[in-house]
């Protein structure tokens, strides 16, 4: 399917903004180890707003670009690790906006979605629980956080882990087990009943607020803040997950395109043993393999986006794409580091950061093995049906 004119135009504006305005911020001291400061994010968003590229995947009338169009725009926003933050296409907000747009009531959209689309607030998605306490991780059915009715309010108690951006977020989507099953609740943040115990020191450093361990203690939520119907939490998580895991692929593809550009420029400039590195077959082949992996990743993302655009959940396709793309992008980032020698592991370029961050992408939104395991179950089901 050819790309629409509007996607090409939005993409061109986003690319110009990221390359000209965002990339210079990569050296800003406000990019801390627990993620860029909110002051930095808001400063970049002010510039994105002025340039007409803030929240570019949601149109002024509130409608969403198709997944195929989103793939083009989000890939270009990802050319810098700061790009998605600057133009408001970042995780977890992009997925949370999508879910709220699909499932939220009009009142919920006005209160919780509007500030996210305007880029004036951040959000967090509270699903995973501490592994050390036997909570939900790869297997969400192990959920220990509870929601019980007390009068007409829900009361939520539990512990959560790896909650990206919880520190500094204004909107939370909390998953808890109610009598009818897992349910989602919208909450204003900060709330004294949601305590941030600590921010984890992790391999990645691009998410504002980092990843938090959280205690939820006697959180009272009025009934109108339940997102969707009771007991439907896992179903809604699926609504969010397929596009959200695909949008991670889109953004990280952009980051790897840029890492490859940097590595290719290094290999063409830098000499060893009397000729440019690129003319040594070992280096040239690594860059050639990058090109092949980049194109395969792009095609697979576009294929999955087309499937989602038909209106199906696309669980199988998004699992296949998430595995193939996250593994391919990890190989690309690793080769970029190798091609650049010592410079590749230094923080003089973003190649080192892309390599670190891509590692975590093979785990979040479903580890590779969990996706392969669910695909194997489907293979068995289909074979036994035949
Ligand atoms: C950077 C980052 C950001 C995150 N942000 C959020 C967030 O904002 N909100 C949130 O709720 N969660 C978040 N998470 C949590 C993430 O969703 C979980 O880490 C993920 O679901 C895996 O759960 P776990 O860490 O408990 O691993 P475990 O469940 O302990 O699994 C460990 C490993 O076991 C293997 N495994 C598990 N099941 C199977 C299987 N069926 N077959 C084969 N192998 C298997 C896999 O190799 C897996 O990596 C984030 C995680 C990271 C790393």
mmCIF file of C-alpha atoms and ligand atoms in Angstrom, residues 125-128 137-138 162-164 204 211 360 363-365 367 369-370 373, ligand 1:
data_model
loop_
_atom_site.group_PDB
_atom_site.id
_atom_site.type_symbol
_atom_site.label_atom_id
_atom_site.label_comp_id
_atom_site.label_asym_id
_atom_site.label_seq_id
_atom_site.Cartn_x
_atom_site.Cartn_y
_atom_site.Cartn_z
ATOM 1 C CA UNK A 125 0.599 2.323 32.970
ATOM 2 C CA UNK A 126 0.632 0.215 36.162
ATOM 3 C CA UNK A 127 0.512 -3.492 35.337
ATOM 4 C CA UNK A 128 3.746 -5.328 36.247
ATOM 5 C CA UNK A 137 5.182 -10.130 34.897
ATOM 6 C CA UNK A 138 5.277 -12.193 31.717
ATOM 7 C CA UNK A 162 8.959 -1.038 36.394
ATOM 8 C CA UNK A 163 6.288 1.650 36.101
ATOM 9 C CA UNK A 164 7.762 3.897 33.437
ATOM 10 C CA UNK A 204 18.201 2.531 29.736
ATOM 11 C CA UNK A 211 10.995 3.116 36.051
ATOM 12 C CA UNK A 360 15.456 -3.698 27.218
ATOM 13 C CA UNK A 363 11.932 -7.738 27.309
ATOM 14 C CA UNK A 364 9.181 -5.134 27.658
ATOM 15 C CA UNK A 365 5.827 -5.480 25.896
ATOM 16 C CA UNK A 367 9.830 -10.898 26.130
ATOM 17 C CA UNK A 369 10.379 -16.092 24.442
ATOM 18 C CA UNK A 370 6.823 -15.325 25.580
ATOM 19 C CA UNK A 373 5.734 -19.525 23.172
HETATM 20 C C1 LIG B 1 12.472 -0.750 30.479
HETATM 21 C C2 LIG B 1 11.197 -1.385 30.936
HETATM 22 C C3 LIG B 1 10.034 -0.617 31.032
HETATM 23 C C4 LIG B 1 8.838 -1.194 31.489
HETATM 24 N N1 LIG B 1 7.721 -0.398 31.652
HETATM 25 C C5 LIG B 1 6.602 -0.935 32.178
HETATM 26 C C6 LIG B 1 5.452 -0.104 32.457
HETATM 27 O O1 LIG B 1 5.460 1.099 32.197
HETATM 28 N N2 LIG B 1 4.361 -0.671 33.021
HETATM 29 C C7 LIG B 1 4.318 -2.002 33.330
HETATM 30 O O2 LIG B 1 3.291 -2.453 33.835
HETATM 31 N N3 LIG B 1 5.390 -2.817 33.089
HETATM 32 C C8 LIG B 1 6.524 -2.308 32.536
HETATM 33 N N4 LIG B 1 7.627 -3.112 32.302
HETATM 34 C C9 LIG B 1 7.595 -4.509 32.712
HETATM 35 C C10 LIG B 1 7.578 -5.500 31.580
HETATM 36 O O3 LIG B 1 6.330 -5.506 30.962
HETATM 37 C C11 LIG B 1 8.014 -6.843 32.176
HETATM 38 O O4 LIG B 1 9.394 -6.729 32.489
HETATM 39 C C12 LIG B 1 7.767 -8.002 31.255
HETATM 40 O O5 LIG B 1 6.393 -8.247 31.128
HETATM 41 C C13 LIG B 1 8.439 -9.289 31.789
HETATM 42 O O6 LIG B 1 8.058 -9.535 33.104
HETATM 43 P P1 LIG B 1 9.181 -9.821 34.221
HETATM 44 O O7 LIG B 1 10.179 -8.724 34.170
HETATM 45 O O8 LIG B 1 8.492 -10.051 35.526
HETATM 46 O O9 LIG B 1 9.911 -11.124 33.747
HETATM 47 P P2 LIG B 1 9.524 -12.632 34.133
HETATM 48 O O10 LIG B 1 8.063 -12.826 34.042
HETATM 49 O O11 LIG B 1 10.193 -12.972 35.407
HETATM 50 O O12 LIG B 1 10.207 -13.425 32.921
HETATM 51 C C14 LIG B 1 11.635 -13.576 32.857
HETATM 52 C C15 LIG B 1 11.999 -14.313 31.586
HETATM 53 O O13 LIG B 1 11.399 -15.602 31.588
HETATM 54 C C16 LIG B 1 11.198 -16.036 30.254
HETATM 55 N N5 LIG B 1 9.812 -16.495 30.101
HETATM 56 C C17 LIG B 1 8.692 -16.066 30.736
HETATM 57 N N6 LIG B 1 7.605 -16.717 30.295
HETATM 58 C C18 LIG B 1 8.030 -17.591 29.354
HETATM 59 C C19 LIG B 1 7.394 -18.539 28.511
HETATM 60 N N7 LIG B 1 6.070 -18.728 28.528
HETATM 61 N N8 LIG B 1 8.168 -19.245 27.646
HETATM 62 C C20 LIG B 1 9.513 -19.058 27.585
HETATM 63 N N9 LIG B 1 10.161 -18.168 28.351
HETATM 64 C C21 LIG B 1 9.432 -17.441 29.219
HETATM 65 C C22 LIG B 1 11.513 -14.839 29.337
HETATM 66 O O14 LIG B 1 12.805 -15.028 28.788
HETATM 67 C C23 LIG B 1 11.505 -13.669 30.288
HETATM 68 O O15 LIG B 1 12.349 -12.612 29.846
HETATM 69 C C24 LIG B 1 8.814 -2.553 31.821
HETATM 70 C C25 LIG B 1 9.988 -3.332 31.697
HETATM 71 C C26 LIG B 1 11.163 -2.760 31.262
HETATM 72 C C27 LIG B 1 12.400 -3.621 31.174
#
